[in-house]
Amino acid sequence: MAYTLLSDLPELGKLNRKEIAALAGVAPMSRESGSYTGKRRIRGGRAKVRTVMFMAMMSAIQCNPVFKRYYEHLKAQGKLPKVALIACMRKLLVTLNTMMKNGTRWGEKSPEMA
């Protein structure tokens, strides 16, 4: 995953959280027109990055206590498993983006990891 993010997402650390999530294709986009309100879905972005992040997050929700706790919290709120997984992917990407911006490491205290 690190190789894919560094090679296919060189903007990591240079954009804000909404822009980086949209660029990777993990930001929820609403489908609205006039009075019609559709479901929010992810779309667009860089498919290769999204695919690699999906597989990495499948492992992370089993092994990483931060993402496992967040995933279980979202499921307890009634979110579908895939929706919760995508939210975890977005959280990971936003956390990595912030870490790149600030030059911090994973073990250091960060508001996203709380």
PDB file of C-alpha atoms in Angstrom:
ATOM      1  CA  MET A   1       0.000   0.000   0.000  1.00  0.00           C
ATOM      2  CA  ALA A   2       2.834   2.406   0.826  1.00  0.00           C
ATOM      3  CA  TYR A   3       4.323   1.953  -2.656  1.00  0.00           C
ATOM      4  CA  THR A   4       0.963   2.591  -4.331  1.00  0.00           C
ATOM      5  CA  LEU A   5       0.249   5.699  -2.282  1.00  0.00           C
ATOM      6  CA  LEU A   6       3.694   7.169  -2.915  1.00  0.00           C
ATOM      7  CA  SER A   7       3.692   6.427  -6.633  1.00  0.00           C
ATOM      8  CA  ASP A   8       0.034   6.919  -7.592  1.00  0.00           C
ATOM      9  CA  LEU A   9      -0.909   9.638  -5.101  1.00  0.00           C
ATOM     10  CA  PRO A  10       2.030  12.097  -5.058  1.00  0.00           C
ATOM     11  CA  GLU A  11      -0.317  14.851  -3.834  1.00  0.00           C
ATOM     12  CA  LEU A  12      -0.432  13.178  -0.396  1.00  0.00           C
ATOM     13  CA  GLY A  13       0.422  15.806   2.201  1.00  0.00           C
ATOM     14  CA  LYS A  14      -0.203  18.733  -0.124  1.00  0.00           C
ATOM     15  CA  LEU A  15      -4.023  18.821  -0.248  1.00  0.00           C
ATOM     16  CA  ASN A  16      -6.664  19.249   2.434  1.00  0.00           C
ATOM     17  CA  ARG A  17      -8.675  16.296   3.751  1.00  0.00           C
ATOM     18  CA  LYS A  18     -11.654  16.736   1.425  1.00  0.00           C
ATOM     19  CA  GLU A  19      -9.516  17.108  -1.684  1.00  0.00           C
ATOM     20  CA  ILE A  20      -7.329  14.082  -0.938  1.00  0.00           C
ATOM     21  CA  ALA A  21     -10.390  11.902  -0.216  1.00  0.00           C
ATOM     22  CA  ALA A  22     -12.021  12.972  -3.491  1.00  0.00           C
ATOM     23  CA  LEU A  23      -8.783  12.403  -5.406  1.00  0.00           C
ATOM     24  CA  ALA A  24      -8.538   8.856  -4.082  1.00  0.00           C
ATOM     25  CA  GLY A  25     -12.246   8.235  -4.710  1.00  0.00           C
ATOM     26  CA  VAL A  26     -13.292   7.574  -1.114  1.00  0.00           C
ATOM     27  CA  ALA A  27     -15.292  10.771  -0.541  1.00  0.00           C
ATOM     28  CA  PRO A  28     -19.077  10.374  -0.482  1.00  0.00           C
ATOM     29  CA  MET A  29     -20.663  12.241  -3.393  1.00  0.00           C
ATOM     30  CA  SER A  30     -24.326  13.136  -3.209  1.00  0.00           C
ATOM     31  CA  ARG A  31     -26.718  12.711  -6.121  1.00  0.00           C
ATOM     32  CA  GLU A  32     -29.093  15.630  -5.949  1.00  0.00           C
ATOM     33  CA  SER A  33     -31.068  17.510  -8.534  1.00  0.00           C
ATOM     34  CA  GLY A  34     -33.900  19.855  -7.643  1.00  0.00           C
ATOM     35  CA  SER A  35     -36.082  18.116  -5.092  1.00  0.00           C
ATOM     36  CA  TYR A  36     -34.555  14.689  -5.817  1.00  0.00           C
ATOM     37  CA  THR A  37     -32.179  13.444  -3.145  1.00  0.00           C
ATOM     38  CA  GLY A  38     -30.327  10.213  -3.890  1.00  0.00           C
ATOM     39  CA  LYS A  39     -27.939   8.122  -1.854  1.00  0.00           C
ATOM     40  CA  ARG A  40     -24.382   9.271  -1.277  1.00  0.00           C
ATOM     41  CA  ARG A  41     -21.850   7.015  -2.964  1.00  0.00           C
ATOM     42  CA  ILE A  42     -18.163   7.011  -3.698  1.00  0.00           C
ATOM     43  CA  ARG A  43     -17.141   7.481  -7.301  1.00  0.00           C
ATOM     44  CA  GLY A  44     -14.363   8.769  -9.462  1.00  0.00           C
ATOM     45  CA  GLY A  45     -10.875   9.176  -8.165  1.00  0.00           C
ATOM     46  CA  ARG A  46      -7.990   6.836  -8.713  1.00  0.00           C
ATOM     47  CA  ALA A  47      -9.286   3.278  -8.878  1.00  0.00           C
ATOM     48  CA  LYS A  48      -5.910   1.620  -8.279  1.00  0.00           C
ATOM     49  CA  VAL A  49      -5.392   3.537  -5.040  1.00  0.00           C
ATOM     50  CA  ARG A  50      -8.919   2.733  -3.886  1.00  0.00           C
ATOM     51  CA  THR A  51      -8.495  -0.984  -4.652  1.00  0.00           C
ATOM     52  CA  VAL A  52      -5.202  -1.268  -2.787  1.00  0.00           C
ATOM     53  CA  MET A  53      -6.588   0.675   0.169  1.00  0.00           C
ATOM     54  CA  PHE A  54      -9.647  -1.606   0.283  1.00  0.00           C
ATOM     55  CA  MET A  55      -7.479  -4.721   0.609  1.00  0.00           C
ATOM     56  CA  ALA A  56      -5.217  -3.058   3.181  1.00  0.00           C
ATOM     57  CA  MET A  57      -8.217  -1.983   5.243  1.00  0.00           C
ATOM     58  CA  MET A  58      -9.655  -5.510   5.177  1.00  0.00           C
ATOM     59  CA  SER A  59      -6.514  -6.561   7.026  1.00  0.00           C
ATOM     60  CA  ALA A  60      -6.374  -3.454   9.230  1.00  0.00           C
ATOM     61  CA  ILE A  61      -9.871  -3.921  10.689  1.00  0.00           C
ATOM     62  CA  GLN A  62      -8.739  -7.328  11.909  1.00  0.00           C
ATOM     63  CA  CYS A  63      -5.266  -6.442  13.203  1.00  0.00           C
ATOM     64  CA  ASN A  64      -5.025  -2.702  13.920  1.00  0.00           C
ATOM     65  CA  PRO A  65      -6.815  -1.778  17.171  1.00  0.00           C
ATOM     66  CA  VAL A  66      -7.514   1.821  16.051  1.00  0.00           C
ATOM     67  CA  PHE A  67      -9.326   0.835  12.868  1.00  0.00           C
ATOM     68  CA  LYS A  68     -10.916  -2.245  14.395  1.00  0.00           C
ATOM     69  CA  ARG A  69     -12.494  -0.079  17.115  1.00  0.00           C
ATOM     70  CA  TYR A  70     -13.650   2.531  14.580  1.00  0.00           C
ATOM     71  CA  TYR A  71     -15.100  -0.136  12.257  1.00  0.00           C
ATOM     72  CA  GLU A  72     -16.990  -1.821  15.116  1.00  0.00           C
ATOM     73  CA  HIS A  73     -18.256   1.577  16.293  1.00  0.00           C
ATOM     74  CA  LEU A  74     -19.670   2.361  12.841  1.00  0.00           C
ATOM     75  CA  LYS A  75     -21.306  -1.068  12.560  1.00  0.00           C
ATOM     76  CA  ALA A  76     -22.850  -0.608  16.009  1.00  0.00           C
ATOM     77  CA  GLN A  77     -24.397   2.632  14.723  1.00  0.00           C
ATOM     78  CA  GLY A  78     -26.156   0.605  12.023  1.00  0.00           C
ATOM     79  CA  LYS A  79     -23.838   1.223   9.087  1.00  0.00           C
ATOM     80  CA  LEU A  80     -23.507  -1.525   6.515  1.00  0.00           C
ATOM     81  CA  PRO A  81     -20.165  -3.364   6.637  1.00  0.00           C
ATOM     82  CA  LYS A  82     -18.982  -2.016   3.286  1.00  0.00           C
ATOM     83  CA  VAL A  83     -19.976   1.549   4.201  1.00  0.00           C
ATOM     84  CA  ALA A  84     -18.053   1.219   7.469  1.00  0.00           C
ATOM     85  CA  LEU A  85     -15.049  -0.150   5.582  1.00  0.00           C
ATOM     86  CA  ILE A  86     -15.036   2.796   3.156  1.00  0.00           C
ATOM     87  CA  ALA A  87     -15.274   5.207   6.098  1.00  0.00           C
ATOM     88  CA  CYS A  88     -12.225   3.515   7.627  1.00  0.00           C
ATOM     89  CA  MET A  89     -10.380   3.870   4.315  1.00  0.00           C
ATOM     90  CA  ARG A  90     -11.157   7.574   4.299  1.00  0.00           C
ATOM     91  CA  LYS A  91     -10.000   7.920   7.907  1.00  0.00           C
ATOM     92  CA  LEU A  92      -6.721   6.173   7.060  1.00  0.00           C
ATOM     93  CA  LEU A  93      -6.130   8.393   4.045  1.00  0.00           C
ATOM     94  CA  VAL A  94      -6.907  11.597   5.957  1.00  0.00           C
ATOM     95  CA  THR A  95      -4.635  10.469   8.804  1.00  0.00           C
ATOM     96  CA  LEU A  96      -1.770   9.693   6.417  1.00  0.00           C
ATOM     97  CA  ASN A  97      -2.293  13.025   4.653  1.00  0.00           C
ATOM     98  CA  THR A  98      -2.091  14.887   7.986  1.00  0.00           C
ATOM     99  CA  MET A  99       0.984  12.916   9.001  1.00  0.00           C
ATOM    100  CA  MET A 100       2.712  13.810   5.724  1.00  0.00           C
ATOM    101  CA  LYS A 101       1.800  17.490   6.153  1.00  0.00           C
ATOM    102  CA  ASN A 102       3.036  17.706   9.733  1.00  0.00           C
ATOM    103  CA  GLY A 103       5.964  15.322   9.394  1.00  0.00           C
ATOM    104  CA  THR A 104       4.743  13.103  12.245  1.00  0.00           C
ATOM    105  CA  ARG A 105       4.959   9.334  12.653  1.00  0.00           C
ATOM    106  CA  TRP A 106       2.200   6.811  13.330  1.00  0.00           C
ATOM    107  CA  GLY A 107       3.036   6.266  17.000  1.00  0.00           C
ATOM    108  CA  GLU A 108       3.025   9.963  17.897  1.00  0.00           C
ATOM    109  CA  LYS A 109      -0.150  11.418  19.392  1.00  0.00           C
ATOM    110  CA  SER A 110      -2.456  12.631  16.646  1.00  0.00           C
ATOM    111  CA  PRO A 111      -6.105  13.793  16.872  1.00  0.00           C
ATOM    112  CA  GLU A 112      -7.151  11.424  14.051  1.00  0.00           C
ATOM    113  CA  MET A 113      -5.864   8.365  15.908  1.00  0.00           C
ATOM    114  CA  ALA A 114      -7.796   9.064  19.113  1.00  0.00           C
TER     115      ALA A 114
END
